[in-house]
PDB file of C-alpha atoms in Angstrom:
ATOM      1  CA  MET R   1      73.106  94.094  76.874  1.00  0.00           C
ATOM      2  CA  THR R   2      71.234  94.904  73.704  1.00  0.00           C
ATOM      3  CA  ARG R   3      68.664  92.205  74.476  1.00  0.00           C
ATOM      4  CA  ALA R   4      68.161  93.855  77.876  1.00  0.00           C
ATOM      5  CA  GLY R   5      67.419  97.187  76.188  1.00  0.00           C
ATOM      6  CA  PHE R   6      70.841  98.809  76.547  1.00  0.00           C
ATOM      7  CA  HIS R   7      72.897 100.575  73.883  1.00  0.00           C
ATOM      8  CA  LEU R   8      76.452 101.868  73.874  1.00  0.00           C
ATOM      9  CA  ASN R   9      76.592 105.338  75.436  1.00  0.00           C
ATOM     10  CA  THR R  10      77.507 107.633  72.562  1.00  0.00           C
ATOM     11  CA  PHE R  11      77.864 110.601  74.914  1.00  0.00           C
ATOM     12  CA  SER R  12      80.842 109.176  76.797  1.00  0.00           C
ATOM     13  CA  GLY R  13      82.551 107.609  73.800  1.00  0.00           C
ATOM     14  CA  GLN R  14      84.098 105.014  76.121  1.00  0.00           C
ATOM     15  CA  PRO R  15      84.100 101.257  75.463  1.00  0.00           C
ATOM     16  CA  GLY R  16      81.987  99.397  77.975  1.00  0.00           C
ATOM     17  CA  ALA R  17      79.726 102.374  78.693  1.00  0.00           C
ATOM     18  CA  TRP R  18      76.091 101.338  78.235  1.00  0.00           C
ATOM     19  CA  MET R  19      72.784 103.109  78.775  1.00  0.00           C
ATOM     20  CA  ASN R  20      69.160 102.054  78.600  1.00  0.00           C
ATOM     21  CA  ARG R  21      66.161 103.971  77.274  1.00  0.00           C
ATOM     22  CA  ALA R  22      65.527 105.491  80.702  1.00  0.00           C
ATOM     23  CA  GLY R  23      69.034 106.952  80.732  1.00  0.00           C
ATOM     24  CA  ILE R  24      70.371 104.544  83.369  1.00  0.00           C
ATOM     25  CA  PRO R  25      74.109 103.960  82.750  1.00  0.00           C
ATOM     26  CA  VAL R  26      76.020 100.719  83.297  1.00  0.00           C
ATOM     27  CA  ASP R  27      79.787 100.381  82.893  1.00  0.00           C
ATOM     28  CA  LEU R  28      81.211  96.961  82.024  1.00  0.00           C
ATOM     29  CA  MET R  29      84.865  96.909  83.072  1.00  0.00           C
ATOM     30  CA  VAL R  30      87.487  94.165  82.909  1.00  0.00           C
ATOM     31  CA  PRO R  31      90.684  93.991  85.017  1.00  0.00           C
ATOM     32  CA  GLU R  32      93.701  94.918  82.897  1.00  0.00           C
ATOM     33  CA  ASP R  33      95.409  91.579  83.529  1.00  0.00           C
ATOM     34  CA  LEU R  34      92.343  89.711  82.233  1.00  0.00           C
ATOM     35  CA  ALA R  35      91.533  92.069  79.347  1.00  0.00           C
ATOM     36  CA  GLY R  36      93.576  90.390  76.623  1.00  0.00           C
ATOM     37  CA  THR R  37      96.264  91.868  74.426  1.00  0.00           C
ATOM     38  CA  GLY R  38      96.555  95.572  73.759  1.00  0.00           C
ATOM     39  CA  THR R  39      98.827  98.593  73.884  1.00  0.00           C
ATOM     40  CA  LYS R  40      98.950 101.269  76.580  1.00  0.00           C
ATOM     41  CA  ASN R  41      96.405 103.213  74.519  1.00  0.00           C
ATOM     42  CA  THR R  42      93.964 100.307  74.089  1.00  0.00           C
ATOM     43  CA  ARG R  43      90.757 101.064  75.991  1.00  0.00           C
ATOM     44  CA  GLY R  44      88.477  98.176  75.067  1.00  0.00           C
ATOM     45  CA  ALA R  45      89.047  94.699  76.485  1.00  0.00           C
ATOM     46  CA  ARG R  46      89.754  91.865  74.047  1.00  0.00           C
ATOM     47  CA  ILE R  47      87.571  89.016  75.285  1.00  0.00           C
ATOM     48  CA  PRO R  48      86.198  87.127  72.235  1.00  0.00           C
ATOM     49  CA  PRO R  49      83.517  86.664  71.079  1.00  0.00           C
ATOM     50  CA  HIS R  50      82.522  90.056  72.511  1.00  0.00           C
ATOM     51  CA  HIS R  51      83.090  93.198  70.467  1.00  0.00           C
ATOM     52  CA  LYS R  52      86.072  95.359  71.431  1.00  0.00           C
ATOM     53  CA  SER R  53      83.679  98.128  72.477  1.00  0.00           C
ATOM     54  CA  ALA R  54      81.561  95.905  74.734  1.00  0.00           C
ATOM     55  CA  THR R  55      83.776  96.297  77.801  1.00  0.00           C
ATOM     56  CA  ARG R  56      86.508  98.628  79.064  1.00  0.00           C
ATOM     57  CA  ARG R  57      89.848  97.567  80.519  1.00  0.00           C
ATOM     58  CA  ALA R  58      90.863  99.068  83.849  1.00  0.00           C
ATOM     59  CA  ARG R  59      93.883  98.689  86.112  1.00  0.00           C
ATOM     60  CA  GLY R  60      93.278  97.920  89.766  1.00  0.00           C
ATOM     61  CA  LEU R  61      90.188  95.731  89.438  1.00  0.00           C
ATOM     62  CA  GLU R  62      92.156  92.491  89.738  1.00  0.00           C
ATOM     63  CA  ALA R  63      91.665  92.475  93.517  1.00  0.00           C
ATOM     64  CA  ALA R  64      87.882  92.371  93.058  1.00  0.00           C
ATOM     65  CA  VAL R  65      88.212  88.986  91.350  1.00  0.00           C
ATOM     66  CA  ILE R  66      89.672  87.603  94.590  1.00  0.00           C
ATOM     67  CA  ASP R  67      88.046  89.721  97.310  1.00  0.00           C
ATOM     68  CA  ASN R  68      84.292  89.445  96.772  1.00  0.00           C
ATOM     69  CA  SER R  69      81.234  87.832  98.303  1.00  0.00           C
ATOM     70  CA  PHE R  70      77.566  87.347  97.517  1.00  0.00           C
ATOM     71  CA  MET R  71      75.228  90.092  98.652  1.00  0.00           C
ATOM     72  CA  ASP R  72      71.452  90.338  98.413  1.00  0.00           C
ATOM     73  CA  ILE R  73      70.399  93.448  96.521  1.00  0.00           C
ATOM     74  CA  SER R  74      66.839  94.636  96.954  1.00  0.00           C
ATOM     75  CA  ALA R  75      64.857  97.561  95.600  1.00  0.00           C
ATOM     76  CA  LEU R  76      64.794 100.886  97.450  1.00  0.00           C
ATOM     77  CA  ASP R  77      61.019 100.885  97.178  1.00  0.00           C
ATOM     78  CA  GLU R  78      59.640  98.720 100.001  1.00  0.00           C
ATOM     79  CA  SER R  79      56.689  97.739  97.813  1.00  0.00           C
ATOM     80  CA  ASP R  80      59.070  96.197  95.261  1.00  0.00           C
ATOM     81  CA  SER R  81      59.781  92.597  96.275  1.00  0.00           C
ATOM     82  CA  ARG R  82      62.505  91.943  93.717  1.00  0.00           C
ATOM     83  CA  ARG R  83      65.772  90.685  95.194  1.00  0.00           C
ATOM     84  CA  TYR R  84      68.963  89.538  93.496  1.00  0.00           C
ATOM     85  CA  SER R  85      72.070  87.845  94.828  1.00  0.00           C
ATOM     86  CA  ALA R  86      75.247  89.160  93.220  1.00  0.00           C
ATOM     87  CA  ARG R  87      78.965  89.088  93.885  1.00  0.00           C
ATOM     88  CA  VAL R  88      80.136  92.407  95.340  1.00  0.00           C
ATOM     89  CA  ALA R  89      83.737  93.559  95.785  1.00  0.00           C
ATOM     90  CA  GLY R  90      84.975  93.567  99.366  1.00  0.00           C
ATOM     91  CA  PRO R  91      86.442  96.581 101.219  1.00  0.00           C
ATOM     92  CA  ALA R  92      90.073  95.742 100.406  1.00  0.00           C
ATOM     93  CA  ALA R  93      89.304  95.333  96.696  1.00  0.00           C
ATOM     94  CA  LEU R  94      87.406  98.638  96.685  1.00  0.00           C
ATOM     95  CA  LEU R  95      90.361 100.326  98.385  1.00  0.00           C
ATOM     96  CA  VAL R  96      92.771  98.977  95.776  1.00  0.00           C
ATOM     97  CA  ALA R  97      90.536 100.077  92.896  1.00  0.00           C
ATOM     98  CA  LYS R  98      89.967 103.595  94.266  1.00  0.00           C
ATOM     99  CA  ILE R  99      93.677 104.138  94.915  1.00  0.00           C
ATOM    100  CA  HIS R 100      94.489 103.095  91.354  1.00  0.00           C
ATOM    101  CA  LYS R 101      91.903 105.537  90.015  1.00  0.00           C
ATOM    102  CA  ILE R 102      93.370 108.484  91.940  1.00  0.00           C
ATOM    103  CA  ALA R 103      96.985 107.543  91.202  1.00  0.00           C
ATOM    104  CA  GLU R 104      96.370 107.253  87.462  1.00  0.00           C
ATOM    105  CA  ARG R 105      94.902 110.764  87.403  1.00  0.00           C
ATOM    106  CA  ALA R 106      97.335 112.431  89.797  1.00  0.00           C
ATOM    107  CA  ASP R 107      99.222 114.092  86.947  1.00  0.00           C
ATOM    108  CA  SER R 108      95.965 115.325  85.367  1.00  0.00           C
ATOM    109  CA  PRO R 109      94.277 117.400  88.107  1.00  0.00           C
ATOM    110  CA  HIS R 110      91.290 118.203  85.902  1.00  0.00           C
ATOM    111  CA  ARG R 111      90.421 114.466  85.891  1.00  0.00           C
ATOM    112  CA  LEU R 112      90.573 114.051  89.679  1.00  0.00           C
ATOM    113  CA  ASN R 113      87.358 113.711  91.656  1.00  0.00           C
ATOM    114  CA  ASP R 114      87.517 114.542  95.368  1.00  0.00           C
ATOM    115  CA  LYS R 115      84.721 112.034  96.014  1.00  0.00           C
ATOM    116  CA  ASP R 116      87.084 109.150  95.183  1.00  0.00           C
ATOM    117  CA  ALA R 117      89.397 110.129  98.039  1.00  0.00           C
ATOM    118  CA  HIS R 118      86.453 110.728 100.355  1.00  0.00           C
ATOM    119  CA  ASP R 119      85.202 107.225  99.528  1.00  0.00           C
ATOM    120  CA  ILE R 120      88.547 105.908 100.762  1.00  0.00           C
ATOM    121  CA  TYR R 121      88.136 107.910 103.971  1.00  0.00           C
ATOM    122  CA  ARG R 122      84.646 106.493 104.541  1.00  0.00           C
ATOM    123  CA  LEU R 123      85.906 102.985 103.797  1.00  0.00           C
ATOM    124  CA  LEU R 124      88.776 103.206 106.268  1.00  0.00           C
ATOM    125  CA  VAL R 125      86.487 104.649 108.951  1.00  0.00           C
ATOM    126  CA  ALA R 126      83.875 101.921 108.472  1.00  0.00           C
ATOM    127  CA  VAL R 127      86.106  98.833 108.292  1.00  0.00           C
ATOM    128  CA  ASP R 128      88.350  97.530 111.050  1.00  0.00           C
ATOM    129  CA  THR R 129      92.018  98.166 110.274  1.00  0.00           C
ATOM    130  CA  ALA R 130      93.177  94.643 111.126  1.00  0.00           C
ATOM    131  CA  SER R 131      90.431  93.132 108.977  1.00  0.00           C
ATOM    132  CA  ILE R 132      91.178  95.129 105.851  1.00  0.00           C
ATOM    133  CA  ALA R 133      94.939  94.655 106.326  1.00  0.00           C
ATOM    134  CA  ALA R 134      94.458  90.889 106.595  1.00  0.00           C
ATOM    135  CA  THR R 135      92.576  90.831 103.292  1.00  0.00           C
ATOM    136  CA  LEU R 136      95.235  92.986 101.650  1.00  0.00           C
ATOM    137  CA  GLY R 137      97.782  90.426 102.819  1.00  0.00           C
ATOM    138  CA  MET R 138      95.726  87.688 101.194  1.00  0.00           C
ATOM    139  CA  LEU R 139      95.602  89.708  97.965  1.00  0.00           C
ATOM    140  CA  LEU R 140      99.390  90.055  98.028  1.00  0.00           C
ATOM    141  CA  ASN R 141      99.640  86.264  98.172  1.00  0.00           C
ATOM    142  CA  ASP R 142      97.560  85.713  95.032  1.00  0.00           C
ATOM    143  CA  PRO R 143      99.397  85.936  91.686  1.00  0.00           C
ATOM    144  CA  LEU R 144      96.482  87.697  89.971  1.00  0.00           C
ATOM    145  CA  SER R 145      95.918  90.428  92.548  1.00  0.00           C
ATOM    146  CA  ARG R 146      99.510  90.830  93.813  1.00  0.00           C
ATOM    147  CA  PRO R 147     100.758  93.474  91.314  1.00  0.00           C
ATOM    148  CA  ALA R 148      97.676  95.687  91.623  1.00  0.00           C
ATOM    149  CA  THR R 149      97.643  95.412  95.412  1.00  0.00           C
ATOM    150  CA  SER R 150     101.367  96.083  95.815  1.00  0.00           C
ATOM    151  CA  TYR R 151     101.076  99.191  93.639  1.00  0.00           C
ATOM    152  CA  ALA R 152      98.038 100.367  95.590  1.00  0.00           C
ATOM    153  CA  LEU R 153      99.863 100.065  98.915  1.00  0.00           C
ATOM    154  CA  ASP R 154     102.773 102.101  97.576  1.00  0.00           C
ATOM    155  CA  GLN R 155     100.339 104.758  96.416  1.00  0.00           C
ATOM    156  CA  LEU R 156      98.406 104.658  99.701  1.00  0.00           C
ATOM    157  CA  ASP R 157     101.633 105.712 101.373  1.00  0.00           C
ATOM    158  CA  GLY R 158     102.370 108.589  99.004  1.00  0.00           C
ATOM    159  CA  LEU R 159      98.807 109.791  98.465  1.00  0.00           C
ATOM    160  CA  PHE R 160      97.530 109.545 102.048  1.00  0.00           C
ATOM    161  CA  ALA R 161      99.947 108.341 104.734  1.00  0.00           C
ATOM    162  CA  GLN R 162     102.521 111.095 104.222  1.00  0.00           C
ATOM    163  CA  GLY R 163     100.266 113.542 106.037  1.00  0.00           C
ATOM    164  CA  PRO R 164      97.096 115.640 105.747  1.00  0.00           C
ATOM    165  CA  GLU R 165      98.735 117.746 103.027  1.00  0.00           C
ATOM    166  CA  SER R 166      99.203 114.705 100.770  1.00  0.00           C
ATOM    167  CA  LEU R 167      97.177 114.768  97.567  1.00  0.00           C
ATOM    168  CA  GLY R 168      94.669 112.068  98.566  1.00  0.00           C
ATOM    169  CA  SER R 169      94.234 113.403 102.095  1.00  0.00           C
ATOM    170  CA  THR R 170      93.674 116.920 100.783  1.00  0.00           C
ATOM    171  CA  MET R 171      91.115 115.658  98.284  1.00  0.00           C
ATOM    172  CA  ALA R 172      89.220 113.744 100.982  1.00  0.00           C
ATOM    173  CA  GLY R 173      89.058 116.839 103.161  1.00  0.00           C
ATOM    174  CA  ARG R 174      88.120 119.097 100.281  1.00  0.00           C
ATOM    175  CA  ALA R 175      85.078 116.916  99.584  1.00  0.00           C
ATOM    176  CA  GLU R 176      83.630 118.134 102.897  1.00  0.00           C
ATOM    177  CA  GLU R 177      84.028 121.862 102.257  1.00  0.00           C
ATOM    178  CA  GLU R 178      80.951 123.811 103.402  1.00  0.00           C
ATOM    179  CA  ILE R 179      79.319 120.648 104.815  1.00  0.00           C
ATOM    180  CA  GLY R 180      81.871 119.220 107.251  1.00  0.00           C
ATOM    181  CA  ASP R 181      85.388 119.642 108.647  1.00  0.00           C
ATOM    182  CA  PRO R 182      87.984 119.323 105.841  1.00  0.00           C
ATOM    183  CA  ALA R 183      91.008 119.579 108.146  1.00  0.00           C
ATOM    184  CA  THR R 184      89.759 116.819 110.449  1.00  0.00           C
ATOM    185  CA  VAL R 185      88.945 114.511 107.540  1.00  0.00           C
ATOM    186  CA  ALA R 186      92.331 115.109 105.880  1.00  0.00           C
ATOM    187  CA  LEU R 187      94.139 114.270 109.114  1.00  0.00           C
ATOM    188  CA  ALA R 188      91.938 111.292 109.908  1.00  0.00           C
ATOM    189  CA  VAL R 189      92.349 109.602 106.526  1.00  0.00           C
ATOM    190  CA  SER R 190      96.094 110.129 106.688  1.00  0.00           C
ATOM    191  CA  LEU R 191      96.287 108.490 110.129  1.00  0.00           C
ATOM    192  CA  LEU R 192      94.048 105.621 109.042  1.00  0.00           C
ATOM    193  CA  ALA R 193      96.235 104.996 105.992  1.00  0.00           C
ATOM    194  CA  THR R 194      99.293 104.985 108.254  1.00  0.00           C
ATOM    195  CA  ASP R 195      97.593 102.427 110.510  1.00  0.00           C
ATOM    196  CA  ILE R 196      96.874 100.165 107.522  1.00  0.00           C
ATOM    197  CA  LEU R 197     100.495 100.250 106.393  1.00  0.00           C
ATOM    198  CA  ALA R 198     101.764  99.660 109.944  1.00  0.00           C
ATOM    199  CA  GLU R 199      99.470  96.642 110.275  1.00  0.00           C
ATOM    200  CA  MET R 200     100.740  95.318 106.946  1.00  0.00           C
ATOM    201  CA  ARG R 201     104.325  95.553 108.153  1.00  0.00           C
ATOM    202  CA  THR R 202     103.399  93.674 111.339  1.00  0.00           C
ATOM    203  CA  ASN R 203     101.492  90.917 109.518  1.00  0.00           C
ATOM    204  CA  PRO R 204     102.318  91.175 105.796  1.00  0.00           C
ATOM    205  CA  THR R 205     100.835  87.797 104.825  1.00  0.00           C
ATOM    206  CA  GLY R 206      97.395  88.439 106.273  1.00  0.00           C
ATOM    207  CA  GLU R 207      97.545  85.187 108.270  1.00  0.00           C
ATOM    208  CA  GLU R 208      95.716  84.947 111.582  1.00  0.00           C
ATOM    209  CA  ILE R 209      98.035  85.495 114.522  1.00  0.00           C
TER     210      ILE R 209
END
């Protein structure tokens, strides 16, 4: 990172938070189950020979190690011909990660960001229910991603599927205040979460039927 012109972001004070001279931030995060030894208060991953501040450990990213695929990433400027192929987390892995983020902050409302719940709404609207449920089933069958995925499904039920008044559903709707229809979004994300869980009960292994 330093050779690429980045330095640790002193403003955030978080391990794994980097920034370049232009002020562009990059977070390097490691799934908790791959982050080495540490206590519940340890923030930096322990992955020698890297320094303990080089990366940050995070729960819920384990699914991204399993559910990912290569994607071509090009510049927004059409005159810029640069193109890179990189592994990108799939929809199910993103769902697991976002649910973990909301669940971990549920008891600290000042740390919650309504956009995280709205991202889940957009994800569930954009991706076919059977498809994302099948991948979640695959993640439940992998030893690395099973704990994170199982926890996420439990939280999907409590945070979203219990109704439009659930914390996650309310957050998703609130993100559209003054620009959309909060009540419709809150109801829709709750119903979509219910559909995911129902599909998982029908085909819990994610196998083609």
